[in-house]
XYZ file of C-alpha atoms in Angstrom:
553
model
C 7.867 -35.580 -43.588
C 9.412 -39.096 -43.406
C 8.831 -40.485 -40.080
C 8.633 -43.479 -38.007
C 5.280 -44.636 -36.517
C 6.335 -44.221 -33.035
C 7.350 -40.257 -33.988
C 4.315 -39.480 -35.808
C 2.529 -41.094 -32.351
C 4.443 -38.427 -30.521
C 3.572 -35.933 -33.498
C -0.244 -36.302 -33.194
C -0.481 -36.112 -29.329
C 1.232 -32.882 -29.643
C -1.190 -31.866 -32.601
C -4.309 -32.742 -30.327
C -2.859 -30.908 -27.348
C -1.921 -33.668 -25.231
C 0.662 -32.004 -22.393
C 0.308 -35.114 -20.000
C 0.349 -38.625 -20.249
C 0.346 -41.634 -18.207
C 2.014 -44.990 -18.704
C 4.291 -47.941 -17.896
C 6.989 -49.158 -20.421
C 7.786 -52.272 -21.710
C 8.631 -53.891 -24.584
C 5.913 -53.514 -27.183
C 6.190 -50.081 -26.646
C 9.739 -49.276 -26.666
C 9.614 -47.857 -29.696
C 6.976 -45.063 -28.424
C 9.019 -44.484 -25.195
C 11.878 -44.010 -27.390
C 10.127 -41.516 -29.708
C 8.637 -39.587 -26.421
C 12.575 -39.002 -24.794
C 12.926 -36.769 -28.082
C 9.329 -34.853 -26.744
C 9.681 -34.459 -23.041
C 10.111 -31.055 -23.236
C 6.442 -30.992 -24.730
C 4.924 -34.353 -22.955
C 4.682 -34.675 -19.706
C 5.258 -38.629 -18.709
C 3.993 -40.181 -15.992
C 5.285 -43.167 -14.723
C 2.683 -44.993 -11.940
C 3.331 -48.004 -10.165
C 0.850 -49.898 -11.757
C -1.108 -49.535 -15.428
C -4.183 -49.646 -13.553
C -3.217 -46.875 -11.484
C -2.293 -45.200 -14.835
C -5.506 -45.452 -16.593
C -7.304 -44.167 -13.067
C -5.179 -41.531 -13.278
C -5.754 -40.243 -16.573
C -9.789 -40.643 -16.305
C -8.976 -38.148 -12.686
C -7.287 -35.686 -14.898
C -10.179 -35.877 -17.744
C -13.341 -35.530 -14.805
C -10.960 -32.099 -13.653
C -10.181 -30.737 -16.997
C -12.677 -31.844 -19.457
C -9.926 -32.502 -21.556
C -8.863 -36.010 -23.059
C -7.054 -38.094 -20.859
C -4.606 -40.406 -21.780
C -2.432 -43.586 -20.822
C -0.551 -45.804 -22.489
C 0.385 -49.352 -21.849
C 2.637 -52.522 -23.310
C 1.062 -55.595 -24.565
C -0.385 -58.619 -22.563
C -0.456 -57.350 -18.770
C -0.135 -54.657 -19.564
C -2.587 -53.998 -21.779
C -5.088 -55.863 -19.250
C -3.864 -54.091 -16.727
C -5.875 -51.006 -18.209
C -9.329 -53.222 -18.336
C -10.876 -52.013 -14.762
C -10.120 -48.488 -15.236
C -11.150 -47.883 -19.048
C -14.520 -49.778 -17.567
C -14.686 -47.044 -14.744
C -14.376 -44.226 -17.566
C -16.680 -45.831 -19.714
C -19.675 -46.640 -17.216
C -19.121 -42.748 -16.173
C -19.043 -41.057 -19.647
C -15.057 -39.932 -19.104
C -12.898 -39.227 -22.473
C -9.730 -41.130 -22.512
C -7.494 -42.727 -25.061
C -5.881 -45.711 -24.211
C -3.210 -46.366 -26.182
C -1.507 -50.192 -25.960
C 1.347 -52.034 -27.520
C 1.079 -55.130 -29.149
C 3.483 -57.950 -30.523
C 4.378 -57.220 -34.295
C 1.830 -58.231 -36.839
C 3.381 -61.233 -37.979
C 3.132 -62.639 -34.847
C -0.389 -61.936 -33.790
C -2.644 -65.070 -33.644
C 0.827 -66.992 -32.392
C 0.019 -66.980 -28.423
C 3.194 -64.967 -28.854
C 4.870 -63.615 -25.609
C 3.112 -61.267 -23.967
C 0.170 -60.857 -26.884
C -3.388 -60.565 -25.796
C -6.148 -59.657 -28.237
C -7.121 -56.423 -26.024
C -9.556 -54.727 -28.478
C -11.755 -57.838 -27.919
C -11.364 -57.873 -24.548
C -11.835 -54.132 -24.221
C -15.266 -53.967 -26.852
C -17.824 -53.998 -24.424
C -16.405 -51.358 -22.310
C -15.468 -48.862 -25.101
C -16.988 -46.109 -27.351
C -14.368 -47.832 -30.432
C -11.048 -49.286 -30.627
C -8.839 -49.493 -33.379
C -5.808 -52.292 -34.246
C -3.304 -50.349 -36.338
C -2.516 -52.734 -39.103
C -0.345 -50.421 -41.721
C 1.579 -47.420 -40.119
C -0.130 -45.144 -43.164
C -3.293 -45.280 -41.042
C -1.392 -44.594 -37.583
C -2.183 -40.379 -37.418
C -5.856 -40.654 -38.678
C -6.585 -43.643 -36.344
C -5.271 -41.231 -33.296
C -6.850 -38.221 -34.352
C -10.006 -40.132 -34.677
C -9.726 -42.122 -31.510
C -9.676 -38.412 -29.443
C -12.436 -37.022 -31.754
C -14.346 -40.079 -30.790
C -13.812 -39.622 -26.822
C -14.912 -36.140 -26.992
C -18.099 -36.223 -29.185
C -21.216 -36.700 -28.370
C -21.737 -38.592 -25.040
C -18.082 -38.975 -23.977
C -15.642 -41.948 -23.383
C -12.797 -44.673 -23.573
C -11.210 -45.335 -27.281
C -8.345 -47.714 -27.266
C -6.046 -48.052 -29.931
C -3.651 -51.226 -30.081
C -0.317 -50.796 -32.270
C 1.914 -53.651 -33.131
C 5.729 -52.923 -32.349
C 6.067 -53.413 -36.605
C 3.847 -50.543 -37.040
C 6.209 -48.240 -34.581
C 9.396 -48.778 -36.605
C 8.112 -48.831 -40.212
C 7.981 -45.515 -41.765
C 5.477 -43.317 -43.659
C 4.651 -39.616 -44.877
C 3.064 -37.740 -41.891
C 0.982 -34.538 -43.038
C 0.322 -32.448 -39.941
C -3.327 -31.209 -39.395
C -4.828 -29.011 -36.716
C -6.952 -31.025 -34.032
C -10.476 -31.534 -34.739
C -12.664 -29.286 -31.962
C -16.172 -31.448 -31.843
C -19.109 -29.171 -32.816
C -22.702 -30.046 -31.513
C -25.638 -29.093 -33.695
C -28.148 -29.953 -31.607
C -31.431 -29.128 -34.074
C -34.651 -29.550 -32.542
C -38.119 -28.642 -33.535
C -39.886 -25.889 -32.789
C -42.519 -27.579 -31.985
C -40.825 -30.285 -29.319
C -39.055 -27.578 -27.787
C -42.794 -25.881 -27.198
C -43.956 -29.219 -26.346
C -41.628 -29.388 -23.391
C -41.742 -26.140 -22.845
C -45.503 -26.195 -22.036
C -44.489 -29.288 -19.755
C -42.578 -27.651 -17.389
C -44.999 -23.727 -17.455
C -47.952 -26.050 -16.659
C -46.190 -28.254 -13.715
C -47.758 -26.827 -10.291
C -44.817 -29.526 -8.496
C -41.992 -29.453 -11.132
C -38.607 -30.974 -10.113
C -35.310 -30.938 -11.965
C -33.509 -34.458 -11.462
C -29.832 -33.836 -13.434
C -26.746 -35.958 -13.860
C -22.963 -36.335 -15.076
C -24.276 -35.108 -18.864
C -24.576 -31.381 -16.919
C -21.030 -31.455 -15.857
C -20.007 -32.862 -18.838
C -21.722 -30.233 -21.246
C -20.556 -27.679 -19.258
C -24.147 -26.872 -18.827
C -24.264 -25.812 -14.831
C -25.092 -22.133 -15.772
C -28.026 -23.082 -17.934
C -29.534 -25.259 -15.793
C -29.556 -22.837 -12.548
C -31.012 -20.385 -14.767
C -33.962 -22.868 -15.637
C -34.382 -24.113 -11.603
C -34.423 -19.845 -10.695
C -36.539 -18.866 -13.603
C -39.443 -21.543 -13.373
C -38.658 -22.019 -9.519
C -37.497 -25.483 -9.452
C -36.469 -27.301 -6.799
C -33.197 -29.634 -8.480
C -31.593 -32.315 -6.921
C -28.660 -34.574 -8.473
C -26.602 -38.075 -8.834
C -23.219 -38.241 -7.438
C -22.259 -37.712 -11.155
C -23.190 -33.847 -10.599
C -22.221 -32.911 -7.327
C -21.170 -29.196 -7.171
C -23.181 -28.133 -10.397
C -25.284 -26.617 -7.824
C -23.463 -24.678 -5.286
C -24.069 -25.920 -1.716
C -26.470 -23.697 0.473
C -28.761 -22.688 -2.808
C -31.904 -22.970 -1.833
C -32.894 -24.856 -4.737
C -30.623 -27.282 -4.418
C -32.548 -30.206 -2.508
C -29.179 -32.461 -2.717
C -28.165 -35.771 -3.756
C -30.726 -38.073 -4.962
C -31.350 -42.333 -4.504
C -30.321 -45.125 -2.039
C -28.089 -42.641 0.164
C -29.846 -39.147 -1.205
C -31.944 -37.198 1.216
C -35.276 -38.182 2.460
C -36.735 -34.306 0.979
C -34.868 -35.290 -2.586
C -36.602 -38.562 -2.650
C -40.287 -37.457 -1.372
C -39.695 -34.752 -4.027
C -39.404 -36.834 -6.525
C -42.494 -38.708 -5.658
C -44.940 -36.347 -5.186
C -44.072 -34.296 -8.260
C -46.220 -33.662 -11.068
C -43.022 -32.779 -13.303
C -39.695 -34.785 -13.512
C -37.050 -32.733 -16.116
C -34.625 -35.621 -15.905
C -31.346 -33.523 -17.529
C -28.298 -36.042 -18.585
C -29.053 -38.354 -16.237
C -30.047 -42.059 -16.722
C -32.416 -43.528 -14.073
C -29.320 -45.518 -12.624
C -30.749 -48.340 -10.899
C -29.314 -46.567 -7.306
C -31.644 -43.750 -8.337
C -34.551 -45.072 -9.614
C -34.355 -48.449 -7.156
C -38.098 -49.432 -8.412
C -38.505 -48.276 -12.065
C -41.836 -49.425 -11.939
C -42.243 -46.833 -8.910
C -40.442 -44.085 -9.969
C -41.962 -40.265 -9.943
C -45.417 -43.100 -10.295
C -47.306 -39.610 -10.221
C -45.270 -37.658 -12.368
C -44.524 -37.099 -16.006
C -41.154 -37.288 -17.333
C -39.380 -35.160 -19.391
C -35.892 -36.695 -20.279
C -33.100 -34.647 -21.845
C -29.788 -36.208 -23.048
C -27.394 -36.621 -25.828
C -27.548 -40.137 -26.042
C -31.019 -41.528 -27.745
C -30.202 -45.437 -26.352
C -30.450 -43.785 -22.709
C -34.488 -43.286 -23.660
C -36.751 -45.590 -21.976
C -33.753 -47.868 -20.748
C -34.854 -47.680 -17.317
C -37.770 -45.867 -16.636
C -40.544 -45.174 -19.397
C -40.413 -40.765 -19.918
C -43.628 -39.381 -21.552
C -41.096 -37.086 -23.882
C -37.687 -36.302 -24.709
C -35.066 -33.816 -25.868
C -32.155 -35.436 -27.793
C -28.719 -33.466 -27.788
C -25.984 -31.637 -25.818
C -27.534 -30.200 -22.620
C -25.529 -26.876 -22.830
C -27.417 -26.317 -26.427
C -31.179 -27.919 -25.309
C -31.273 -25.665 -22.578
C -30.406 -22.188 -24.417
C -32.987 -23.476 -27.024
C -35.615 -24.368 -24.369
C -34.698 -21.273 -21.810
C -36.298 -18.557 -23.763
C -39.854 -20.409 -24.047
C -40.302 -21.172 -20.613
C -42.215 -18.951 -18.193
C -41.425 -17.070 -14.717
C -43.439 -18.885 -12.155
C -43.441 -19.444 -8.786
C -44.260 -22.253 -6.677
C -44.881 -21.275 -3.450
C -47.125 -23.990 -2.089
C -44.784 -26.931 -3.635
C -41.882 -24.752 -2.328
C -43.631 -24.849 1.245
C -44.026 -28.615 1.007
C -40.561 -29.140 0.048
C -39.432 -26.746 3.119
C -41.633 -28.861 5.155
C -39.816 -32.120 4.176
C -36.655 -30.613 5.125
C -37.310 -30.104 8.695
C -37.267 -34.437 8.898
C -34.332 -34.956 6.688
C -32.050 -37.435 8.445
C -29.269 -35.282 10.710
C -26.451 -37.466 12.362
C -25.416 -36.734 15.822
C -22.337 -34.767 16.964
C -19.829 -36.234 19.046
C -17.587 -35.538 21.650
C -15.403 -38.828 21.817
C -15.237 -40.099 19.088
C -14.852 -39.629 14.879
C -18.124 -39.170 12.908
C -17.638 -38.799 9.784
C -20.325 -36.174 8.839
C -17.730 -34.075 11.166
C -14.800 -35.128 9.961
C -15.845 -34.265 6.498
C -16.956 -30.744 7.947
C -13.624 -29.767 9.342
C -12.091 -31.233 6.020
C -14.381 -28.439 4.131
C -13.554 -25.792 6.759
C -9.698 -26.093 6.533
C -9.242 -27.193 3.017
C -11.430 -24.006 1.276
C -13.431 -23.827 -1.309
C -11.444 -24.600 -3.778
C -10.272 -28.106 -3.146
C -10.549 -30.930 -5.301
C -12.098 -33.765 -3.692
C -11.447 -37.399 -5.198
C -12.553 -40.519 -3.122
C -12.460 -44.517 -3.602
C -15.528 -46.338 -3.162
C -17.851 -47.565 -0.132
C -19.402 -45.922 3.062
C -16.462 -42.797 2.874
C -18.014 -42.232 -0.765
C -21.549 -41.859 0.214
C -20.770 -39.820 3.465
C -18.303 -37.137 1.033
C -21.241 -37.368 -1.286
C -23.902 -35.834 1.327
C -21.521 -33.924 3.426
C -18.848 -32.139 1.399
C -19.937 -28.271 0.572
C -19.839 -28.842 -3.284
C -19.419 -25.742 -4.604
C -18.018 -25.980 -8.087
C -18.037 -28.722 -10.505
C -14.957 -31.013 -11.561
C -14.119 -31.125 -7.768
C -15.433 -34.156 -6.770
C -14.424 -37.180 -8.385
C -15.255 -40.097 -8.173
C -16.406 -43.671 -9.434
C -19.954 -43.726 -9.808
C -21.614 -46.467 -12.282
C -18.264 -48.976 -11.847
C -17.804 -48.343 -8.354
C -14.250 -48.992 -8.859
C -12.243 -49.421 -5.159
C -8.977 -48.485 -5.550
C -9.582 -45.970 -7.972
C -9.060 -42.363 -5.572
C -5.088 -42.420 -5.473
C -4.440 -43.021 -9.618
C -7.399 -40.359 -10.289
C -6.133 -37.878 -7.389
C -2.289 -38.125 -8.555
C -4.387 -37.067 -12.314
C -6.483 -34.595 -10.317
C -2.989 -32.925 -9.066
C -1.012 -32.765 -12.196
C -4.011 -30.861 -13.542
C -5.126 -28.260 -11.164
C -1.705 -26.805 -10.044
C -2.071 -25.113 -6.820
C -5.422 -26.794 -5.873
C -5.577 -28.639 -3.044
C -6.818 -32.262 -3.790
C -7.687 -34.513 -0.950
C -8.339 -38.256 -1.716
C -10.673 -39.493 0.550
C -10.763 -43.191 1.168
C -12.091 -46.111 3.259
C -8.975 -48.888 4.471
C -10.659 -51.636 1.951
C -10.164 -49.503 -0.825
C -6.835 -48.319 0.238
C -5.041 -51.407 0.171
C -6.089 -51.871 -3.522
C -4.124 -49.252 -4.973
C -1.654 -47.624 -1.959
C 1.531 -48.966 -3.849
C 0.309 -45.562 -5.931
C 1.938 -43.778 -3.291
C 5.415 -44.458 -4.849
C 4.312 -41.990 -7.727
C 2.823 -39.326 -5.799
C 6.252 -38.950 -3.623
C 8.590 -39.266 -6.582
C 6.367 -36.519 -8.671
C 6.307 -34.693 -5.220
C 2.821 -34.373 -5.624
C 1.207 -33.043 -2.015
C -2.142 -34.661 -2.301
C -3.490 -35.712 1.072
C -5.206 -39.054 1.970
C -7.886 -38.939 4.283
C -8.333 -43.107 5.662
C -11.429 -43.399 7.301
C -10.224 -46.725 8.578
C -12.906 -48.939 10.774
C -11.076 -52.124 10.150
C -13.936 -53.539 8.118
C -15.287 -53.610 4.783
C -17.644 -51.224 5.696
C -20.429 -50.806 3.295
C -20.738 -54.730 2.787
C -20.756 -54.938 7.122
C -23.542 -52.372 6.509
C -25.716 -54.652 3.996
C -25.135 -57.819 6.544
C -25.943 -56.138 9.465
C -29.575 -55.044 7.707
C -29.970 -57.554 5.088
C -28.260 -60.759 6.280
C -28.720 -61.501 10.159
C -25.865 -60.204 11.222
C -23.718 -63.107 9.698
C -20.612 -60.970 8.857
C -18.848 -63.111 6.384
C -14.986 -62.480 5.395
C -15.552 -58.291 5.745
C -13.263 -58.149 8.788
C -9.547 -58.425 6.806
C -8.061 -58.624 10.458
C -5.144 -56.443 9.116
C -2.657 -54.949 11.231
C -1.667 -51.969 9.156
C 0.604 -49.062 10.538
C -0.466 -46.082 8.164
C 2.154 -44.304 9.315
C 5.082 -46.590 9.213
C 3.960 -47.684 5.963
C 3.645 -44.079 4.167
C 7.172 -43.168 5.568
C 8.491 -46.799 3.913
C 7.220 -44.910 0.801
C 8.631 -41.374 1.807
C 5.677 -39.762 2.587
C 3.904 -38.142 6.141
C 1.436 -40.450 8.349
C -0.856 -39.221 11.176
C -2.504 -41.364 13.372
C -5.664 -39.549 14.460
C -8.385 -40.859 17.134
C -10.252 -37.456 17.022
C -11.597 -34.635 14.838
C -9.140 -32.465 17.553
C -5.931 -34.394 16.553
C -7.440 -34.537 12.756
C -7.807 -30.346 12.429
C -4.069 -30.264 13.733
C -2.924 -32.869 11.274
C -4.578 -31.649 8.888
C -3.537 -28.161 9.106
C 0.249 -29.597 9.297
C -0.748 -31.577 5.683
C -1.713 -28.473 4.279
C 1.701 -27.250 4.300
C 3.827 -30.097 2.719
C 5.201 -30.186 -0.431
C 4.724 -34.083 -0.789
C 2.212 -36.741 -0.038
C 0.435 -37.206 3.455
C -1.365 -39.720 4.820
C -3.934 -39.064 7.861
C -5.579 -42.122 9.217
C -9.181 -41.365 11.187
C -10.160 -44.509 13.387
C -14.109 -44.740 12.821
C -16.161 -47.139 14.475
C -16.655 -50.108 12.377
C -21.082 -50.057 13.092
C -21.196 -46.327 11.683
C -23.700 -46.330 9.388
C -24.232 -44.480 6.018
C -27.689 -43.055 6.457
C -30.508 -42.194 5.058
C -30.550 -45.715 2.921
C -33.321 -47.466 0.701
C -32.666 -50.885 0.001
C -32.159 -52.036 -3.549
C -35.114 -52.387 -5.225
C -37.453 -50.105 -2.539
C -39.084 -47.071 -2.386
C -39.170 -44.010 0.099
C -41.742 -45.806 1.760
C -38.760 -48.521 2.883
C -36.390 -45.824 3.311
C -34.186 -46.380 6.875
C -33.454 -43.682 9.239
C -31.700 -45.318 12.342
């Protein structure tokens, strides 16, 4: 069939089962926009406030699904625009195709209106790009942009296509999509070799990451923890692999992890690291790391081995596969002393105290949990709200609780929660944000009342920047430099400007009764929580420490 690039565009998103898609017109990409009125009954457009708010929301609908997320931009700002949130999926492993505009090819290299040279920009902080120079190469290029996102360890592709290329013509051959196949093969001899690792451990821990969630893997890996006995605990990359109340889940791990996760780690004689990769606000000290362990690394990337922290072996391939392959040869065992330690631990983890007058936000988050159910999606932004959903939330299923983790991208939660929505239905999804990170990206609440989308935005608002106040208050003398905005916000006012709800809420009383009123609407709410701006995020080790500089108070 004869068609023009910006139809066989639309053609091959169909072909690769693309049902959503996020964007922002202009006028490199007319052409495309054009093509996709002729496929709305087949694509789903989304049309954000802001291409950055795009591209977050296509990596929120990739970490629910799985699936391929995808956004598409015009050139110059718009293209740009993308940058910060094709670096969030690519520092967290996320599969998107980013998909830009550019001016036609006779007048690249011009400093032609609106042209930027985005695949240059965008190198670093993608698995590939792709400039489409003849539309004869447009399909392939697509089709192997999205078998590129989703194969092997996951992430951003970005293809740039000059208007010329949309409007010229070619032969487009359909093809069926691609479905990446992993053939992990591994020796019988290295899977014995780790294998004997783990049966001869007397104080084995499991220490697992985003490359579980991502592999789909969660069933293998509680079937390894209950059949060796293995205490696990995880990154905020993993949270809800592990259900929450299993008694082998210890909990999150690193500066804000628990104080039984990190001892763990340091007194064991075993660390099965499992598609993880010794972030630096994990393994704070490399050179201290599990010091009296040995390390048995599992992932699908080879480059991740000995980054960080030196492992005395490895596994290299999809999780999912190295643990069926490694399941069979490892032993029932029990633990029971290690597991007595471990329970010991426990008793002195860090527990915040109740209150009666005031917003904490370990109870906040609890009556969140309690009236939301266990199947809400939870997506936050980034700073001291983060850390507290990260220990407090009940994770109890994975893909519902997303969030930036190696970018630590504020402003990210309302882009990725209007994703999150518009891919798990019925769900509820509650965005969960600090008032720093709000203000980056709130003009996202346009979408989310035109697509009548009822997420609900929980603003833990204590007037500061309050993650930095924390770091000045312990690290810098007090000296509280330009992390008090002085804003005078009305939440309220402001989300009915937009045409949403506001609440106003100076205790977890007034919060369940908001709350419960959110749950009903058909649109967007926002609840603000007044928290007092010295709340701390505890447990915390200081970058670069150990347990032994862990703070509790």
């Amino acid at each position: 069939m004869l068609m023009t690039g910006a139809d066989i565009f639309a053609e091959v998103l169909v072909e690769q089962g693309v049902d959503t898609l996020f964007g922002y017109p202009g006028g490199a990409v007319l052409n495309l926009y054009d093509a996709l009125y002729n496929y709305r009954d087949k694509i789903h457009h989304v049309m954000t406030a802001h291409e950055q708010g795009a591209a977050h929301a296509a990596d929120g609908y990739a970490r629910a699904t799985g699936k391929t997320g995808v956004v598409l931009a015009t050139s110059g700002p718009g293209a740009t625009n993308l940058v910060t949130g094709i670096a969030t999926a690519y520092m967290d492993s996320i599969p998107m195709v980013a998909i830009t505009g550019n001016v036609g090819t006779s007048l690249i290299g011009k400093d032609s209106f609106q042209e930027v040279y985005i695949t240059g920009i965008t190198m670093p902080i993608t698995k590939h790009n792709f400039v489409v120079r003849k539309v004869e190469e447009l399909a392939d290029i697509l089709r192997d942009a999205f078998r590129i996102a989703q194969t092997g360890r996951k992430g951003p592709v970005l293809v740039d296509i000059p208007k010329d290329v949309t409007s010229a013509k070619a032969e487009f051959y359909p093809q069926k999509p691609q479905v990446p196949v992993y053939n992990t093969s591994i020796e019988k001899e290295a899977l014995e070799h780790a294998a004997e690792m783990i049966n001869s451990s007397q104080r084995p821990i499991i220490y697992f990451g985003g490359g579980v969630s991502a592999s789909q893997a969660g069933e293998e890996l509680l079937a390894l923890a209950q059949k060796a006995e293995i205490p696990a605990a995880y990154t905020i990359m993993a949270a809800g692999v592990l259900s929450y109340g299993d008694p082998l889940n210890l909990g999150l791990l690193g500066m804000h992890g628990n104080r039984t996760t990190n001892w763990a780690v340091n007194e064991a004689d075993l660390v099965l690291a499992i598609g993880t990769r010794f972030s630096d606000r994990v393994a704070l000290n490399p050179g201290q790391f599990a010091k009296k362990a040995k390390i048995l690394q599992i992932d699908i990337d080879p480059s991740e081995i000995n980054k960080n922290v030196d492992v005395n072996y490895s596994l290299i391939g999809d999780v999912k596969q190295v643990l069926q392959a490694l399941l069979p040869l490892v032993k029932s065992a029990k633990h029971p002393d290690w597991m007595a330690i471990v329970q010991s631990w426990q008793a002195q983890d860090y527990h915040p105290k109740n209150s009666d007058t005031r917003i904490m936000p370990h109870q906040l988050i609890g009556k969140i949990c309690e009236l939301a159910g266990p199947d809400a999606v939870y997506v936050t932004d980034v700073g001291q709200h983060q850390m507290w959903a990260a220990q407090y939330i009940r994770h109890v299923r994975p893909r519902s609780f997303l969030t930036s983790g190696g970018l630590g991208t504020m402003g990210f939660g309302y882009g990725a929660a209007i994703g999150a929505k518009l891919a798990v239905g019925d769900r509820p999804v509650i965005h969960l944000t600090g008032d720093g990170s709000f203000h980056m990206n709130l003009n996202e609440a346009c979408t989310a009342v035109s697509y009548e989308l009822p997420i609900i935005t929980v603003i833990f608002n204590n007037t500061v920047l309050g993650m930095v106040r924390q770091w000045q208050t312990a690290f810098y003398d007090k000296r509280y430099s330009s992390t008090d905005p002085h804003r005078k916000t009305n939440y309220v006012k402001l989300a009915e400007g937009f045409g949403a709800k506001g609440y106003h809420c100076e205790s977890v009383e007034e919060f369940s009764a908001a709350f419960e009123q959110a749950l009903k609407s058909k649109g967007p709410v926002w609840i603000e929580c007044v928290i007092d701006k010295d709340e701390k995020v505890l447990p915390m080790i200081p970058a670069g420490g150990t347990i032994e500089d862990m703070i509790m108070d």
